[in-house]
Every structure is written in structure tokens, then in C-alpha cells.
mmCIF file of C-alpha atoms and ligand atoms in Angstrom:
data_model
loop_
_atom_site.group_PDB
_atom_site.id
_atom_site.type_symbol
_atom_site.label_atom_id
_atom_site.label_comp_id
_atom_site.label_asym_id
_atom_site.label_seq_id
_atom_site.Cartn_x
_atom_site.Cartn_y
_atom_site.Cartn_z
ATOM 1 C CA MET S 1 123.283 110.017 119.612
ATOM 2 C CA ARG S 2 122.173 113.553 120.405
ATOM 3 C CA PRO S 3 119.985 116.155 118.679
ATOM 4 C CA GLY S 4 121.872 117.689 115.778
ATOM 5 C CA GLY S 5 124.560 114.973 116.096
ATOM 6 C CA PRO S 6 125.905 112.742 113.327
ATOM 7 C CA ASP S 7 123.570 110.927 110.991
ATOM 8 C CA PRO S 8 121.844 108.141 112.964
ATOM 9 C CA VAL S 9 122.029 104.503 111.933
ATOM 10 C CA ILE S 10 118.393 103.532 111.314
ATOM 11 C CA VAL S 11 117.022 99.985 110.967
ATOM 12 C CA VAL S 12 113.632 99.578 109.292
ATOM 13 C CA THR S 13 112.517 96.055 110.188
ATOM 14 C CA ARG S 14 110.037 95.433 107.322
ATOM 15 C CA ARG S 15 109.232 96.840 103.861
ATOM 16 C CA TRP S 16 107.292 100.095 104.059
ATOM 17 C CA PRO S 17 105.221 101.783 101.337
ATOM 18 C CA ALA S 18 107.556 103.232 98.694
ATOM 19 C CA PRO S 19 106.825 106.939 99.347
ATOM 20 C CA VAL S 20 107.847 106.535 102.996
ATOM 21 C CA GLU S 21 111.007 104.569 102.216
ATOM 22 C CA GLN S 22 111.917 107.239 99.658
ATOM 23 C CA GLU S 23 111.392 109.993 102.217
ATOM 24 C CA LEU S 24 113.531 108.153 104.790
ATOM 25 C CA ALA S 25 116.302 107.697 102.207
ATOM 26 C CA ARG S 26 116.044 111.385 101.241
ATOM 27 C CA ARG S 27 116.423 112.586 104.823
ATOM 28 C CA PHE S 28 118.937 110.124 106.241
ATOM 29 C CA ALA S 29 122.195 108.677 104.893
ATOM 30 C CA GLN S 30 122.426 105.507 106.970
ATOM 31 C CA VAL S 31 119.133 103.692 106.658
ATOM 32 C CA ARG S 32 119.168 99.889 106.597
ATOM 33 C CA PHE S 33 116.043 98.824 104.738
ATOM 34 C CA ASN S 34 114.737 95.259 104.518
ATOM 35 C CA PRO S 35 114.221 94.730 100.769
ATOM 36 C CA ASP S 36 113.327 91.026 101.188
ATOM 37 C CA ASP S 37 110.768 91.829 103.905
ATOM 38 C CA THR S 38 111.937 88.777 105.864
ATOM 39 C CA PRO S 39 111.157 89.163 109.591
ATOM 40 C CA LEU S 40 114.408 89.880 111.451
ATOM 41 C CA GLY S 41 113.614 87.333 114.168
ATOM 42 C CA ALA S 42 114.952 87.470 117.711
ATOM 43 C CA ASP S 43 118.646 87.480 116.715
ATOM 44 C CA GLY S 44 118.158 90.153 114.066
ATOM 45 C CA LEU S 45 116.220 92.368 116.456
ATOM 46 C CA ARG S 46 118.833 91.991 119.199
ATOM 47 C CA ALA S 47 121.515 92.891 116.648
ATOM 48 C CA ALA S 48 119.505 95.925 115.548
ATOM 49 C CA LEU S 49 119.216 97.162 119.143
ATOM 50 C CA ALA S 50 122.968 96.692 119.574
ATOM 51 C CA GLU S 51 124.032 98.372 116.318
ATOM 52 C CA ALA S 52 121.453 101.020 115.415
ATOM 53 C CA ASP S 53 120.595 104.371 116.988
ATOM 54 C CA VAL S 54 117.052 104.095 115.733
ATOM 55 C CA VAL S 55 114.927 100.970 115.191
ATOM 56 C CA LEU S 56 111.587 101.219 113.413
ATOM 57 C CA PRO S 57 109.700 97.988 114.244
ATOM 58 C CA THR S 58 106.135 96.842 113.764
ATOM 59 C CA VAL S 59 103.686 94.328 115.215
ATOM 60 C CA SER S 60 105.546 91.318 113.773
ATOM 61 C CA ASP S 61 108.659 92.205 115.815
ATOM 62 C CA ARG S 62 108.487 90.911 119.379
ATOM 63 C CA LEU S 63 110.706 92.942 121.687
ATOM 64 C CA PRO S 64 110.476 91.428 125.200
ATOM 65 C CA ALA S 65 112.086 92.957 128.290
ATOM 66 C CA GLU S 66 115.289 90.893 128.146
ATOM 67 C CA PHE S 67 116.148 92.413 124.750
ATOM 68 C CA PHE S 68 116.743 95.704 126.565
ATOM 69 C CA ASP S 69 119.204 94.255 129.104
ATOM 70 C CA GLY S 70 122.803 95.400 128.830
ATOM 71 C CA GLU S 71 123.342 98.693 127.065
ATOM 72 C CA PRO S 72 121.529 98.787 123.755
ATOM 73 C CA ARG S 73 122.821 101.431 121.353
ATOM 74 C CA THR S 74 119.267 102.231 120.278
ATOM 75 C CA ARG S 75 117.818 105.473 121.641
ATOM 76 C CA PHE S 76 114.567 105.591 119.678
ATOM 77 C CA LEU S 77 111.967 102.933 118.782
ATOM 78 C CA GLY S 78 109.417 104.299 116.327
ATOM 79 C CA ASN S 79 106.702 101.674 116.137
ATOM 80 C CA TYR S 80 104.873 101.463 112.827
ATOM 81 C CA GLY S 81 101.369 100.874 114.201
ATOM 82 C CA VAL S 82 99.134 102.046 117.014
ATOM 83 C CA GLY S 83 99.221 98.858 119.109
ATOM 84 C CA PHE S 84 102.531 98.351 120.897
ATOM 85 C CA ASN S 85 101.978 95.370 123.194
ATOM 86 C CA HIS S 86 104.728 93.513 121.265
ATOM 87 C CA ILE S 87 107.249 95.928 122.856
ATOM 88 C CA ALA S 88 108.154 95.787 126.557
ATOM 89 C CA VAL S 89 107.881 99.567 126.804
ATOM 90 C CA ASP S 90 108.728 99.795 130.516
ATOM 91 C CA ALA S 91 111.986 97.911 129.953
ATOM 92 C CA ALA S 92 112.728 100.062 126.895
ATOM 93 C CA ALA S 93 112.111 103.251 128.874
ATOM 94 C CA LYS S 94 114.317 101.953 131.693
ATOM 95 C CA ALA S 95 117.073 101.463 129.127
ATOM 96 C CA GLY S 96 116.653 105.130 128.169
ATOM 97 C CA ILE S 97 114.836 104.472 124.891
ATOM 98 C CA VAL S 98 112.022 106.721 123.663
ATOM 99 C CA VAL S 99 109.110 104.756 122.159
ATOM 100 C CA THR S 100 106.408 106.141 119.846
ATOM 101 C CA ASN S 101 103.389 104.769 117.941
ATOM 102 C CA THR S 102 100.993 105.907 115.183
ATOM 103 C CA PRO S 103 97.489 106.624 116.544
ATOM 104 C CA GLY S 104 94.768 108.493 114.680
ATOM 105 C CA VAL S 105 95.833 108.001 111.064
ATOM 106 C CA LEU S 106 94.490 104.431 110.912
ATOM 107 C CA THR S 107 91.228 104.912 112.802
ATOM 108 C CA ASP S 108 88.809 105.004 109.854
ATOM 109 C CA THR S 109 90.564 102.283 107.885
ATOM 110 C CA THR S 110 90.579 99.909 110.841
ATOM 111 C CA ALA S 111 86.934 100.701 111.616
ATOM 112 C CA ASP S 112 86.114 99.863 107.990
ATOM 113 C CA THR S 113 87.781 96.470 108.487
ATOM 114 C CA ALA S 114 85.725 95.807 111.619
ATOM 115 C CA MET S 115 82.562 96.602 109.627
ATOM 116 C CA THR S 116 83.784 94.341 106.803
ATOM 117 C CA LEU S 117 84.127 91.460 109.282
ATOM 118 C CA LEU S 118 80.757 92.231 110.853
ATOM 119 C CA LEU S 119 78.966 92.225 107.501
ATOM 120 C CA MET S 120 80.863 89.220 106.170
ATOM 121 C CA VAL S 121 80.141 87.010 109.152
ATOM 122 C CA ALA S 122 76.484 88.064 109.381
ATOM 123 C CA ARG S 123 75.878 87.483 105.671
ATOM 124 C CA ARG S 124 78.077 84.367 105.364
ATOM 125 C CA ALA S 125 80.119 86.064 102.651
ATOM 126 C CA GLY S 126 83.216 83.911 103.229
ATOM 127 C CA GLU S 127 81.213 80.717 102.881
ATOM 128 C CA GLY S 128 79.578 82.045 99.734
ATOM 129 C CA GLU S 129 82.869 83.062 98.184
ATOM 130 C CA ARG S 130 84.405 79.667 98.904
ATOM 131 C CA GLU S 131 81.385 77.983 97.328
ATOM 132 C CA VAL S 132 81.583 80.000 94.107
ATOM 133 C CA ARG S 133 85.347 79.615 93.757
ATOM 134 C CA ALA S 134 85.122 75.851 94.316
ATOM 135 C CA GLY S 135 82.474 75.540 91.583
ATOM 136 C CA ARG S 136 79.992 74.214 94.144
ATOM 137 C CA TRP S 137 77.241 76.836 93.669
ATOM 138 C CA THR S 138 74.147 75.169 92.225
ATOM 139 C CA GLY S 139 72.004 78.289 91.810
ATOM 140 C CA TRP S 140 69.564 80.578 93.624
ATOM 141 C CA ARG S 141 67.146 79.019 96.070
ATOM 142 C CA PRO S 142 65.094 80.457 98.928
ATOM 143 C CA THR S 143 67.010 78.749 101.723
ATOM 144 C CA HIS S 144 70.523 79.151 100.365
ATOM 145 C CA LEU S 145 73.126 80.635 102.758
ATOM 146 C CA MET S 146 70.647 82.539 104.879
ATOM 147 C CA GLY S 147 72.477 84.872 107.214
ATOM 148 C CA ALA S 148 71.404 87.414 109.788
ATOM 149 C CA ASP S 149 70.278 91.008 109.223
ATOM 150 C CA VAL S 150 72.549 93.739 110.476
ATOM 151 C CA THR S 151 70.279 96.790 110.191
ATOM 152 C CA GLY S 152 68.664 97.711 113.496
ATOM 153 C CA LYS S 153 70.524 95.094 115.530
ATOM 154 C CA THR S 154 72.356 96.111 118.706
ATOM 155 C CA LEU S 155 76.088 96.678 118.518
ATOM 156 C CA GLY S 156 78.162 96.113 121.646
ATOM 157 C CA ILE S 157 81.547 97.823 121.790
ATOM 158 C CA LEU S 158 84.281 96.836 124.202
ATOM 159 C CA GLY S 159 86.658 99.797 124.344
ATOM 160 C CA MET S 160 85.059 103.013 123.125
ATOM 161 C CA GLY S 161 88.263 104.748 122.104
ATOM 162 C CA ARG S 162 89.082 106.188 118.678
ATOM 163 C CA ILE S 163 88.534 102.980 116.681
ATOM 164 C CA GLY S 164 85.651 101.677 118.812
ATOM 165 C CA GLY S 165 83.914 105.036 118.385
ATOM 166 C CA ALA S 166 84.478 105.026 114.616
ATOM 167 C CA VAL S 167 82.911 101.545 114.371
ATOM 168 C CA ALA S 168 79.994 102.673 116.536
ATOM 169 C CA ARG S 169 79.368 105.720 114.295
ATOM 170 C CA ARG S 170 79.419 103.622 111.132
ATOM 171 C CA ALA S 171 77.039 101.035 112.613
ATOM 172 C CA HIS S 172 74.712 103.573 114.208
ATOM 173 C CA PHE S 173 74.413 106.164 111.463
ATOM 174 C CA GLY S 174 74.873 103.768 108.543
ATOM 175 C CA PHE S 175 72.929 100.730 109.732
ATOM 176 C CA GLY S 176 70.594 102.150 112.385
ATOM 177 C CA MET S 177 72.207 100.039 115.085
ATOM 178 C CA PRO S 178 71.660 100.983 118.732
ATOM 179 C CA VAL S 179 75.023 101.075 120.527
ATOM 180 C CA VAL S 180 75.778 99.681 123.972
ATOM 181 C CA PHE S 181 79.336 99.985 125.201
ATOM 182 C CA TYR S 182 81.701 99.190 128.028
ATOM 183 C CA ASP S 183 84.788 101.286 128.624
ATOM 184 C CA ALA S 184 86.844 101.265 131.796
ATOM 185 C CA ALA S 185 87.924 104.906 131.348
ATOM 186 C CA ASP S 186 86.180 107.585 133.402
ATOM 187 C CA ALA S 187 85.256 109.885 130.532
ATOM 188 C CA GLU S 188 81.902 109.421 128.787
ATOM 189 C CA PRO S 189 83.011 108.673 125.209
ATOM 190 C CA ARG S 190 79.793 108.707 123.150
ATOM 191 C CA HIS S 191 81.490 109.809 119.921
ATOM 192 C CA GLY S 192 78.508 111.883 118.764
ATOM 193 C CA ILE S 193 75.970 109.091 119.304
ATOM 194 C CA PRO S 194 73.567 110.746 121.754
ATOM 195 C CA ASP S 195 71.835 107.584 122.950
ATOM 196 C CA ALA S 196 74.901 105.310 123.044
ATOM 197 C CA HIS S 197 74.267 103.353 126.217
ATOM 198 C CA ARG S 198 77.134 102.903 128.622
ATOM 199 C CA VAL S 199 76.972 99.836 130.868
ATOM 200 C CA GLY S 200 78.915 99.113 134.043
ATOM 201 C CA THR S 201 80.192 95.632 133.215
ATOM 202 C CA ILE S 202 81.468 93.736 130.205
ATOM 203 C CA GLU S 203 78.847 91.056 130.912
ATOM 204 C CA GLU S 204 75.961 93.529 130.573
ATOM 205 C CA MET S 205 77.286 94.604 127.190
ATOM 206 C CA LEU S 206 77.736 90.991 126.026
ATOM 207 C CA GLU S 207 74.200 90.055 127.071
ATOM 208 C CA ALA S 208 72.627 93.017 125.275
ATOM 209 C CA ALA S 209 74.497 92.852 121.966
ATOM 210 C CA ASP S 210 73.722 91.115 118.682
ATOM 211 C CA PHE S 211 77.227 92.006 117.466
ATOM 212 C CA VAL S 212 80.199 92.528 119.770
ATOM 213 C CA SER S 213 83.222 94.413 118.446
ATOM 214 C CA LEU S 214 86.472 94.411 120.448
ATOM 215 C CA HIS S 215 88.712 97.473 120.606
ATOM 216 C CA MET S 216 91.078 96.860 123.485
ATOM 217 C CA PRO S 217 94.871 96.965 123.508
ATOM 218 C CA GLY S 218 96.466 93.534 123.803
ATOM 219 C CA GLY S 219 98.603 92.189 126.605
ATOM 220 C CA GLY S 220 98.571 92.652 130.370
ATOM 221 C CA GLY S 221 95.164 92.366 131.993
ATOM 222 C CA ASN S 222 93.413 92.247 128.620
ATOM 223 C CA THR S 223 94.774 88.801 127.715
ATOM 224 C CA HIS S 224 91.816 86.390 127.460
ATOM 225 C CA LEU S 225 89.410 89.125 128.541
ATOM 226 C CA ILE S 226 86.902 87.251 126.387
ATOM 227 C CA ASP S 227 87.051 83.740 127.808
ATOM 228 C CA ALA S 228 84.640 80.795 127.933
ATOM 229 C CA GLY S 229 82.574 82.365 130.703
ATOM 230 C CA ARG S 230 82.127 85.629 128.839
ATOM 231 C CA LEU S 231 81.406 83.943 125.511
ATOM 232 C CA ALA S 232 78.630 82.071 127.325
ATOM 233 C CA ARG S 233 77.079 85.426 128.262
ATOM 234 C CA MET S 234 76.542 86.291 124.589
ATOM 235 C CA LYS S 235 73.298 85.466 122.800
ATOM 236 C CA PRO S 236 73.423 82.237 120.757
ATOM 237 C CA THR S 237 72.460 84.393 117.761
ATOM 238 C CA ALA S 238 75.255 86.923 118.353
ATOM 239 C CA PHE S 239 78.513 87.471 116.479
ATOM 240 C CA LEU S 240 81.958 88.422 117.806
ATOM 241 C CA VAL S 241 84.278 90.700 115.808
ATOM 242 C CA ASN S 242 87.929 91.147 116.763
ATOM 243 C CA SER S 243 90.130 93.641 114.948
ATOM 244 C CA SER S 244 92.157 94.609 118.038
ATOM 245 C CA ARG S 245 94.671 92.026 119.264
ATOM 246 C CA GLY S 246 94.371 88.247 119.127
ATOM 247 C CA ASP S 247 95.217 87.604 122.764
ATOM 248 C CA VAL S 248 92.144 89.548 123.947
ATOM 249 C CA VAL S 249 90.161 86.392 123.063
ATOM 250 C CA ASP S 250 90.874 82.896 124.405
ATOM 251 C CA THR S 251 91.143 81.051 121.083
ATOM 252 C CA ASP S 252 90.364 77.583 122.472
ATOM 253 C CA ALA S 253 87.257 78.906 124.177
ATOM 254 C CA LEU S 254 86.204 80.675 120.987
ATOM 255 C CA VAL S 255 86.641 77.526 118.893
ATOM 256 C CA ALA S 256 84.520 75.603 121.416
ATOM 257 C CA ALA S 257 81.832 78.324 121.390
ATOM 258 C CA LEU S 258 81.713 78.387 117.582
ATOM 259 C CA ARG S 259 81.585 74.571 117.363
ATOM 260 C CA SER S 260 78.804 74.261 119.908
ATOM 261 C CA HIS S 261 76.936 77.323 118.536
ATOM 262 C CA THR S 262 77.125 79.027 121.916
ATOM 263 C CA ILE S 263 77.529 82.055 119.618
ATOM 264 C CA ALA S 264 76.542 82.294 115.959
ATOM 265 C CA GLY S 265 79.860 83.325 114.441
ATOM 266 C CA ALA S 266 83.066 85.308 114.639
ATOM 267 C CA GLY S 267 84.933 87.680 112.343
ATOM 268 C CA LEU S 268 88.636 87.854 113.149
ATOM 269 C CA ASP S 269 91.504 89.934 111.798
ATOM 270 C CA VAL S 270 93.969 89.118 114.592
ATOM 271 C CA TYR S 271 95.181 85.924 116.297
ATOM 272 C CA GLU S 272 96.980 84.913 119.471
ATOM 273 C CA GLY S 273 100.007 83.358 117.774
ATOM 274 C CA GLU S 274 99.806 85.079 114.405
ATOM 275 C CA PRO S 275 100.679 84.394 111.690
ATOM 276 C CA GLU S 276 99.790 80.891 112.922
ATOM 277 C CA VAL S 277 96.039 80.360 112.837
ATOM 278 C CA PRO S 278 94.915 77.106 114.499
ATOM 279 C CA ALA S 279 93.513 74.486 112.118
ATOM 280 C CA ALA S 280 90.523 74.133 114.443
ATOM 281 C CA LEU S 281 89.594 77.733 113.657
ATOM 282 C CA ARG S 282 90.333 77.471 109.933
ATOM 283 C CA GLU S 283 87.948 74.513 109.669
ATOM 284 C CA LEU S 284 84.963 76.435 111.002
ATOM 285 C CA ASP S 285 82.541 77.852 108.452
ATOM 286 C CA ASN S 286 81.044 80.263 110.987
ATOM 287 C CA ALA S 287 84.377 82.075 111.336
ATOM 288 C CA VAL S 288 85.501 84.774 108.897
ATOM 289 C CA LEU S 289 89.296 84.995 108.981
ATOM 290 C CA LEU S 290 91.357 87.904 107.631
ATOM 291 C CA PRO S 291 95.168 88.197 107.783
ATOM 292 C CA HIS S 292 95.612 91.237 110.104
ATOM 293 C CA LEU S 293 94.867 93.784 107.416
ATOM 294 C CA GLY S 294 92.954 96.281 109.579
ATOM 295 C CA SER S 295 94.957 99.312 108.471
ATOM 296 C CA ALA S 296 96.051 97.937 105.096
ATOM 297 C CA THR S 297 95.306 100.632 102.537
ATOM 298 C CA LEU S 298 97.990 102.452 100.583
ATOM 299 C CA GLU S 299 96.822 105.788 101.955
ATOM 300 C CA THR S 300 96.783 104.685 105.572
ATOM 301 C CA ARG S 301 99.980 102.659 105.509
ATOM 302 C CA THR S 302 101.705 105.670 103.920
ATOM 303 C CA ALA S 303 100.267 107.998 106.580
ATOM 304 C CA MET S 304 101.450 105.616 109.314
ATOM 305 C CA GLY S 305 104.982 105.680 107.929
ATOM 306 C CA MET S 306 104.970 109.466 107.622
ATOM 307 C CA LEU S 307 103.831 109.691 111.261
ATOM 308 C CA VAL S 308 106.751 107.472 112.308
ATOM 309 C CA LEU S 309 108.989 109.959 110.481
ATOM 310 C CA ASP S 310 107.360 112.912 112.287
ATOM 311 C CA ASN S 311 108.009 111.191 115.602
ATOM 312 C CA LEU S 312 111.604 110.430 114.653
ATOM 313 C CA GLN S 313 112.289 113.918 113.357
ATOM 314 C CA ALA S 314 110.923 115.473 116.550
ATOM 315 C CA PHE S 315 113.148 113.198 118.628
ATOM 316 C CA LEU S 316 116.228 114.021 116.553
ATOM 317 C CA ASP S 317 115.458 117.753 116.759
ATOM 318 C CA GLY S 318 115.232 117.532 120.552
ATOM 319 C CA ARG S 319 111.444 118.071 120.591
ATOM 320 C CA GLN S 320 108.791 115.908 122.248
ATOM 321 C CA PRO S 321 107.629 113.322 119.660
ATOM 322 C CA PRO S 322 103.889 113.797 119.014
ATOM 323 C CA CYS S 323 103.016 110.159 119.748
ATOM 324 C CA ARG S 324 105.345 109.202 122.566
ATOM 325 C CA VAL S 325 104.240 106.189 124.603
ATOM 326 C CA ALA S 326 107.384 105.753 126.728
HETATM 327 C C1 DGY E 1 98.226 98.536 114.585
HETATM 328 O O1 DGY E 1 98.445 99.646 114.111
HETATM 329 O O2 DGY E 1 98.213 98.319 115.790
HETATM 330 C C2 DGY E 1 98.050 97.415 113.623
HETATM 331 O O3 DGY E 1 97.371 96.371 114.216
HETATM 332 C C3 DGY E 1 99.389 96.954 113.108
HETATM 333 O O4 DGY E 1 100.269 96.911 114.165
#
């Protein structure tokens, strides 16, 4: 496949919002959509790499290094999503494949989800909802479902990038929360919060925070970054929020910390082996569990798809895709 060459064969691995699918169909003649939205699985993904010029995957499609052995036909992988740790990008690049993602357009929506988790876990909203739906609510009383205040509490951010910064702004300017953050990058990313306090170690941030929100990419050295030792550094009254990638937290250690009240609670949108969520976690009332819906609004999911199209169009026109990661 070359710029200006014949119409590429394009595989879209999952259902996308209708306006984006319509736009793809309008621009390209050979698009293979997935009307059933059934995950392609390993065999389907291997077949896609062998048969299509362009594959448009997302987080539910695992593309490990061995999938890029041999000579895949695919020249372009346009990931629908900002996180791309499900793709072995070095192996893809070695096989001559350009890889792109969708940063920026989902920042606010994902930050809203982190705040949703933070508020829900602090105010025991999941427990309350379950009680009402089960017909178990017996009425107002002074000691019923007492949670923790959010306003004025300290927010700890791990990873002060686009989404971490957007969460920090919401918490600081909306809820008067002082912000303490750890970020390994050299730049000083305060995101317009003049007194955001940068600390030199993850431990310092964990010890200072009443709420800890994780905003690190998954995979590599970030796997189990939050382990038993680090959970033990948090205050017993503190809450952990994870809307980044499940593997950043050691699930077994988290379950143990929630059971023993080493920490007060956790709000999770992502899981190590998703969509599997361990029963041990599902049984815990001090965990709020969402099904990886961080960026799930019609507006944002449409914008993500349109950004995949921008990346693809640039590649096909022989330009540098705006969001190239490999
Ligand atoms: C993202 O954009 O990374 C979302 O988590 C979905 O992949």
C-alpha cells in the first residue's frame, strides 16, 4: 500500500459510534466493520494483520510481539484510544507498521470519570444505590452510610499529564483540594494550579494524600507500581482511584488492603484481566467498580473515532499522522 494507491482494505475491530462508521464508509470502499461487536480474538486479529492494509484496534484487542512476526500485510494500526500498552509497538514498528493513538480528545471526559469514582467511593454511593435497588433502605437516620468529606482534602496525583492535570484542576478549583503530585518527567506540570506541590517520590505523595488518583500508562515498569508496600504507605482513611490501566495496581494486594482497612476504599474503572473482575473485589463494599467507561460519552467516543480517521488520512496522504506513537 502506498500514498495515493488503491483503496486500502480496512478492518475495524469493534463497533464504533455511527457517525464515525458512516464517515469511514463514505471515504473508503473496502471497510470490514464488526456489526456484532464480537471481539476478534487472537485468531481474528492475526487474520486481520495478514489480510488488511489497515487495522483499527482498541484496548480489548491484545496485539503481542509475536503477532508481528512474518510479513504482516498491515501497514497502519490506528488505535482507538489513548492508551496503547495492549500493542507491542516496538515489534509493530520493526515490522514497518505505523501506529497512532487518540490523545487529547478524551481528557476531560476521563477526568470526569475519575472524579465520579472519587466522589462515589468517598460518599458510599455504590453501597447506597445497591441498598435502594434491593429494597433494603429503611429510612433516614443520623448514622446511615456515613462517608468521608471531599472538600478541602488533599488530592495526590500519580502522573501529572493531560488527564492527571484535568483531575487536579477539577478537584482543586471545584472542591478546594490541595494537590500533591509525583511525575517522573522533568518538566514542572502544574496545570495552572500555582501551589500544586511536587514531591520527589511516590511514597511521599501516598503519605500526604487523602485521595490518590492514578494516571500512568500501563505495562512495562508501571505494572504493579502500586503494590502492597505502597498501599501500606497510604493513610488508613485514604481512598485510591484508578482510571488509568488495571495492571498499575497489584489487585491481590489491593483486595488485601481493602479487606484489612489498610486503606478506606477504592474506585476502579480498569482491571488487570478485564473484563474479568475477581470475585474477591466484587464482594467488597468499600470498592466502587465501573466497567472501563472513562471516555464513554457519545461526544468523546465520536471525537476519538474522527481522530483515528485524521491519523489514517494523513498516513494515506503521505503526511505524518498527528498522533503517531511508532
Ligand atoms: C483509552 O483511551 O486509553 C481508554 O482507556 C480506552 O482504550
